[in-house]
Coordinates of C-alpha atoms and ligand atoms in Angstrom, one line a residue:
A8 CA 0.0 0.0 0.0
K9 CA 1.1 3.5 -0.7
Q10 CA 2.0 5.7 2.2
R11 CA 0.6 9.1 1.7
G12 CA 2.5 11.8 3.7
K13 CA 1.1 15.1 5.0
A14 CA 2.7 16.9 2.1
G15 CA 0.6 14.8 -0.2
H16 CA 3.1 12.6 -1.8
V17 CA 3.9 8.9 -1.8
R18 CA 7.1 7.1 -1.5
Y19 CA 8.8 6.0 -4.7
E20 CA 9.3 2.3 -4.7
P21 CA 11.6 0.9 -7.3
G22 CA 9.9 -2.5 -7.0
M23 CA 11.7 -5.8 -7.4
A24 CA 14.7 -4.5 -9.4
E25 CA 18.3 -4.8 -8.2
P26 CA 19.6 -1.5 -6.7
V27 CA 22.0 -0.8 -9.6
L28 CA 19.3 -1.6 -12.1
A29 CA 16.9 0.5 -10.2
H30 CA 19.4 3.4 -10.3
F31 CA 19.7 3.2 -14.1
Q32 CA 15.9 2.8 -14.5
L33 CA 15.4 5.8 -12.3
G34 CA 17.8 7.9 -14.4
A35 CA 16.0 6.8 -17.6
E36 CA 12.6 7.5 -16.0
L37 CA 13.7 10.9 -15.0
R38 CA 14.7 11.6 -18.6
R39 CA 11.4 10.4 -19.8
A40 CA 9.5 12.4 -17.2
L41 CA 11.3 15.6 -18.1
D42 CA 10.3 15.1 -21.7
A43 CA 6.8 14.3 -20.8
G44 CA 6.5 17.3 -18.5
E45 CA 5.6 15.3 -15.3
F46 CA 7.2 17.6 -12.8
R47 CA 4.9 19.9 -10.8
V48 CA 5.8 22.8 -8.6
F49 CA 4.1 23.0 -5.2
Y50 CA 4.1 26.1 -3.1
Q51 CA 4.4 26.5 0.7
P52 CA 3.7 29.8 2.4
V53 CA 6.2 31.6 4.6
V54 CA 4.2 33.6 7.1
G55 CA 4.6 36.1 9.9
L56 CA 4.5 34.2 13.2
A57 CA 2.7 37.1 15.0
D58 CA -0.1 37.7 12.5
R59 CA 0.1 34.7 10.1
R60 CA 0.4 37.1 7.2
L61 CA 1.7 35.6 4.0
I62 CA 5.2 37.0 3.3
G63 CA 6.5 34.7 0.6
V64 CA 6.4 31.2 -0.8
E65 CA 8.8 28.3 -1.2
A66 CA 8.7 26.4 -4.5
L67 CA 9.0 22.6 -4.1
V68 CA 9.1 20.1 -6.9
R69 CA 7.0 16.9 -7.1
W70 CA 6.9 14.2 -9.7
Q71 CA 3.4 13.5 -10.9
H72 CA 4.1 9.9 -11.9
P73 CA 1.6 8.3 -14.2
T74 CA 1.3 5.1 -12.1
R75 CA 3.0 5.9 -8.8
G76 CA 1.2 9.1 -8.0
M77 CA 2.9 12.1 -6.5
V78 CA 6.5 11.3 -5.7
A79 CA 8.5 13.3 -3.2
P80 CA 11.8 15.0 -4.1
A81 CA 13.8 12.9 -1.6
E82 CA 13.0 9.9 -3.9
F83 CA 14.4 11.4 -7.1
I84 CA 16.6 14.5 -6.4
P85 CA 19.6 12.4 -5.4
A86 CA 19.4 10.5 -8.7
A87 CA 18.8 13.7 -10.6
E88 CA 22.0 15.0 -9.0
R89 CA 24.0 11.9 -9.8
T90 CA 22.9 11.8 -13.5
G91 CA 23.3 15.6 -13.9
L92 CA 19.6 15.8 -14.9
I93 CA 19.2 18.2 -12.0
V94 CA 20.5 21.0 -14.2
E95 CA 17.6 20.6 -16.6
L96 CA 15.1 19.8 -13.8
G97 CA 16.2 22.9 -11.9
R98 CA 15.8 25.0 -15.0
T99 CA 12.3 23.6 -15.5
V100 CA 11.3 24.4 -11.9
L101 CA 12.8 27.9 -12.2
R102 CA 10.9 28.7 -15.4
E103 CA 7.7 27.3 -14.1
T104 CA 8.1 29.3 -10.9
C105 CA 8.7 32.5 -12.8
R106 CA 5.7 31.8 -15.1
Q107 CA 3.5 31.3 -12.1
M108 CA 4.8 34.4 -10.3
A109 CA 4.0 36.5 -13.4
A110 CA 0.4 35.0 -13.5
W111 CA -0.1 35.8 -9.8
I112 CA 1.2 39.4 -10.2
A113 CA -1.1 39.9 -13.2
E114 CA -4.0 38.6 -11.2
F115 CA -3.3 40.2 -7.8
G116 CA -1.3 43.2 -8.6
P117 CA 2.3 44.3 -7.9
D118 CA 1.7 44.7 -4.1
A119 CA 0.6 41.0 -3.6
P120 CA 3.1 39.0 -1.5
V121 CA 4.4 37.2 -4.5
K122 CA 8.1 36.4 -3.8
V123 CA 8.9 32.8 -4.6
G124 CA 11.9 30.7 -3.7
P125 CA 12.8 27.6 -5.6
N126 CA 15.6 25.3 -4.3
V127 CA 18.8 25.3 -6.2
S128 CA 21.2 22.4 -6.0
G129 CA 25.0 22.8 -5.8
R130 CA 25.2 21.1 -9.2
Q131 CA 23.1 23.9 -10.8
L132 CA 25.4 26.5 -9.2
H133 CA 28.4 24.9 -10.8
D134 CA 26.7 25.0 -14.2
P135 CA 28.3 27.9 -16.1
G136 CA 25.0 28.8 -17.7
F137 CA 23.1 29.2 -14.4
V138 CA 23.2 33.0 -14.0
A139 CA 22.1 33.4 -17.6
D140 CA 19.2 31.0 -17.1
V141 CA 18.0 33.0 -14.1
R142 CA 18.3 36.3 -16.1
A143 CA 16.4 34.8 -19.0
A144 CA 13.6 33.3 -16.8
L145 CA 13.0 36.6 -15.2
A146 CA 13.2 38.6 -18.4
D147 CA 10.9 36.2 -20.3
H148 CA 8.1 36.9 -17.8
G149 CA 8.9 40.6 -17.2
L150 CA 9.7 39.9 -13.6
S151 CA 11.8 42.2 -11.4
S152 CA 14.7 40.3 -9.9
D153 CA 13.6 41.1 -6.3
R154 CA 10.7 38.7 -6.8
L155 CA 13.0 35.7 -6.9
V156 CA 14.6 34.0 -3.9
L157 CA 17.0 31.2 -4.5
E158 CA 17.3 28.7 -1.7
V159 CA 20.7 27.2 -1.5
T160 CA 21.7 24.5 0.9
E161 CA 24.7 25.1 3.1
S162 CA 26.3 21.8 2.3
S163 CA 25.6 21.9 -1.4
A164 CA 29.1 22.4 -2.7
L165 CA 29.1 26.1 -2.0
R166 CA 32.9 26.1 -2.1
G167 CA 34.8 27.3 -5.1
R168 CA 35.5 30.7 -6.5
Q169 CA 33.3 30.2 -9.5
V170 CA 30.2 29.4 -7.3
I171 CA 30.8 32.3 -5.0
A172 CA 31.2 34.6 -8.0
A173 CA 27.9 33.4 -9.5
L174 CA 26.2 34.0 -6.1
H175 CA 27.6 37.5 -6.0
E176 CA 26.5 38.2 -9.6
L177 CA 22.9 37.1 -8.6
D178 CA 23.0 39.3 -5.5
A179 CA 24.2 42.2 -7.6
M180 CA 21.2 41.6 -10.0
G181 CA 18.9 41.9 -7.1
V182 CA 18.0 38.3 -6.6
T183 CA 17.5 37.3 -2.9
L184 CA 19.6 34.4 -1.6
A185 CA 18.5 32.2 1.2
L186 CA 20.8 29.9 3.1
D187 CA 18.7 26.7 3.6
D188 CA 19.0 24.1 6.3
F189 CA 21.0 26.5 8.4
G190 CA 22.9 25.0 11.3
T191 CA 23.4 21.6 9.7
G192 CA 26.5 22.3 7.7
E193 CA 30.1 22.0 8.8
S194 CA 30.9 25.7 8.9
S195 CA 27.8 27.8 8.8
L196 CA 29.6 30.8 10.3
S197 CA 32.5 31.0 7.9
L198 CA 30.2 30.4 5.0
L199 CA 28.1 33.4 5.9
R200 CA 31.1 35.7 5.3
A201 CA 31.6 34.6 1.7
F202 CA 27.9 34.1 0.9
P203 CA 25.8 37.1 0.0
A204 CA 22.7 35.8 1.8
S205 CA 19.8 37.9 3.0
I206 CA 17.8 35.0 4.5
V207 CA 18.8 32.1 6.8
K208 CA 16.4 29.2 7.2
L209 CA 16.8 27.5 10.6
D210 CA 16.8 23.8 9.9
K211 CA 13.8 21.8 11.0
S212 CA 16.0 19.5 13.2
F213 CA 16.3 22.5 15.6
V214 CA 12.6 23.1 15.6
D215 CA 11.6 19.5 16.3
G216 CA 11.1 19.3 20.1
I217 CA 12.0 23.0 20.7
E218 CA 8.8 23.3 22.7
I219 CA 9.9 20.7 25.2
D220 CA 11.5 22.5 28.1
D221 CA 12.4 19.8 30.5
G222 CA 15.8 21.0 31.8
D223 CA 17.6 18.4 29.7
P224 CA 20.4 20.2 27.8
A225 CA 20.7 17.3 25.5
A226 CA 17.2 17.6 24.1
G227 CA 14.9 20.7 23.7
D228 CA 17.1 23.1 25.5
A229 CA 20.1 22.5 23.2
R230 CA 17.9 23.2 20.2
Q231 CA 16.6 26.4 21.8
A232 CA 20.2 27.5 22.3
V233 CA 21.0 26.9 18.6
A234 CA 17.8 28.6 17.5
R235 CA 18.5 31.6 19.7
A236 CA 22.1 31.8 18.4
V237 CA 20.9 31.7 14.8
V238 CA 18.3 34.4 15.2
Q239 CA 20.8 36.6 17.1
L240 CA 23.4 36.1 14.4
A241 CA 20.8 36.9 11.7
R242 CA 19.9 40.1 13.5
A243 CA 23.6 41.1 13.9
L244 CA 24.2 40.5 10.1
R245 CA 20.8 42.1 9.1
L246 CA 19.5 38.9 7.7
D247 CA 15.9 37.6 7.9
A248 CA 15.6 34.4 9.8
V249 CA 12.9 31.9 8.9
A250 CA 12.2 28.9 11.1
E251 CA 11.3 25.8 9.1
G252 CA 9.1 22.7 9.8
I253 CA 6.8 24.2 12.4
E254 CA 4.3 21.4 13.2
N255 CA 2.4 22.8 16.2
E256 CA 1.4 25.9 18.0
A257 CA 3.8 25.3 20.9
Q258 CA 6.7 25.4 18.5
A259 CA 5.4 28.5 16.9
R260 CA 5.2 30.2 20.3
A261 CA 8.6 29.0 21.4
L262 CA 10.2 30.3 18.2
R263 CA 8.4 33.7 18.6
E264 CA 9.7 33.9 22.2
L265 CA 13.2 33.2 20.9
G266 CA 12.9 36.2 18.5
Y267 CA 11.7 34.6 15.2
S268 CA 9.2 36.6 13.3
L269 CA 8.9 34.4 10.2
G270 CA 8.0 30.7 9.9
Q271 CA 7.1 27.9 7.7
G272 CA 5.6 24.5 8.4
F273 CA 2.6 22.1 8.2
H274 CA 1.0 23.9 11.2
L275 CA 1.0 27.2 9.3
A276 CA 0.4 25.9 5.8
P277 CA 1.5 22.8 3.9
P278 CA 3.0 22.8 0.4
M279 CA 0.1 23.0 -2.1
P280 CA -0.6 23.0 -5.8
A281 CA -0.6 26.4 -7.6
E282 CA -4.4 26.6 -7.7
K283 CA -4.7 26.3 -4.0
M284 CA -2.0 28.9 -3.5
T285 CA -4.0 31.2 -5.9
R286 CA -7.0 30.9 -3.6
L287 CA -4.8 31.8 -0.6
L288 CA -3.5 34.9 -2.4
A289 CA -7.1 35.8 -3.2
A290 CA -8.0 35.5 0.5
A291 CA -5.0 37.5 1.5
R292 CA -6.0 40.3 -0.8
S293 CA -9.5 40.6 0.6
A294 CA -8.3 40.3 4.2
Ligands
C2E19 P1 13.8 21.8 2.0 O1 14.3 22.8 1.0 O2 14.4 21.9 3.3 O3 12.3 21.9 2.0 C1 11.4 21.8 3.1 C2 10.8 20.4 3.2 O4 10.1 20.2 4.4 C3 9.8 20.1 2.1 O5 9.9 18.7 1.8 C4 8.5 20.4 2.8 O6 7.4 19.8 2.2 C5 8.8 19.9 4.1 N1 8.0 20.5 5.2 C6 7.5 21.8 5.3 N2 6.9 22.0 6.4 C7 7.1 20.8 7.2 C8 6.7 20.4 8.5 O7 6.0 21.2 9.2 N3 7.0 19.2 8.9 C9 7.7 18.3 8.1 N4 8.0 17.1 8.5 N5 8.1 18.7 6.8 C10 7.8 19.9 6.4 P2 9.9 18.2 0.3 O8 9.0 19.1 -0.6 O9 9.6 16.8 0.3 O10 11.4 18.5 -0.2 C11 12.5 17.9 0.4 C12 13.8 18.5 0.0 O11 13.9 18.2 -1.4 C13 13.8 20.0 0.1 O12 14.1 20.3 1.4 C14 14.9 20.4 -0.9 O13 16.2 20.2 -0.3 C15 14.7 19.3 -2.0 N6 13.9 19.9 -3.1 C16 12.6 20.2 -3.2 N7 12.3 20.7 -4.4 C17 13.5 20.9 -5.0 C18 13.9 21.4 -6.3 O14 13.1 21.9 -7.1 N8 15.2 21.4 -6.6 C19 16.2 20.9 -5.7 N9 17.5 20.9 -6.1 N10 15.8 20.4 -4.5 C20 14.5 20.4 -4.2
CA20 CA1 14.3 24.9 0.9
CA21 CA1 15.3 23.5 4.5
CA22 CA1 15.1 19.9 27.2

């Protein structure tokens, strides 16, 4: 039986095949899926923790598989990275995100909270055509560059002069850069010096259990210490801090008390298809 998660996707099961064979099959299937246009972009709101106001949106890819249903990125992004197909997949997501943003701005006006952040893999950043792809995607839809947030994971091969140069070029263009999964990498602090980020996203692993205050420094209290350090660092560096993976009200409250004003998570709003996001934007307009 399929396991349907909260985010509305099922686990990809390669069936009876040998692992190596499954790997090749997955690569071939990804190629086919790209050509068939089976990838969908879901959108998850980023909201103000005090007033629940919509601030922006994260773009998350899903694979609408003809027989397996909605497949989560964890089941195919690693294979896409290994095969290099992530560059084309990432470009597809970027273009679709920009197309959707332009449609929302046309419908809800320039003041609507339409600021969307797709995730970018390290492999994409190493692609010499990446900055040009971003520029073209924005220009093709008449979008101002400050509409686009690129979420880059700390660990995702952010080293190298070429990657850092690309990030600075994007920053100079006016694109917002967010450092994703913050706190999980090896050298978050030194990275922040070289990386022109304006947003840090506190990793969900520090949010899980943050509401549990039992005096045990090994559990909730340690996470609180990290969460507090990250928000203080963000404030000192004039970055926005977003807490990820908030699953209940107690976590939202704990994070607010620690100084977070922005959050994301199933408790606030799950990732959703574009049509549902459109209804949310319509509700935000009339609110
Ligand atoms: P991420 O960038 O850290 O994205 C957040 C993940 O947490 C998403 O999983 C989202 O659905 C999930 N999430 C949000 N709120 C909650 C919550 O309250 N509880 C829990 N348990 N989970 C929550 P998703 O969509 O399955 O994506 C997983 C990862 O796959 C992403 O992690 C990102 O690293 C990667 N990914 C997703 N889309 C893309 C893409 O277009 N390109 C690339 N390169 N990577 C992507
Ligand atoms: Ca992300
Ligand atoms: Ca994250
Ligand atoms: Ca504790």
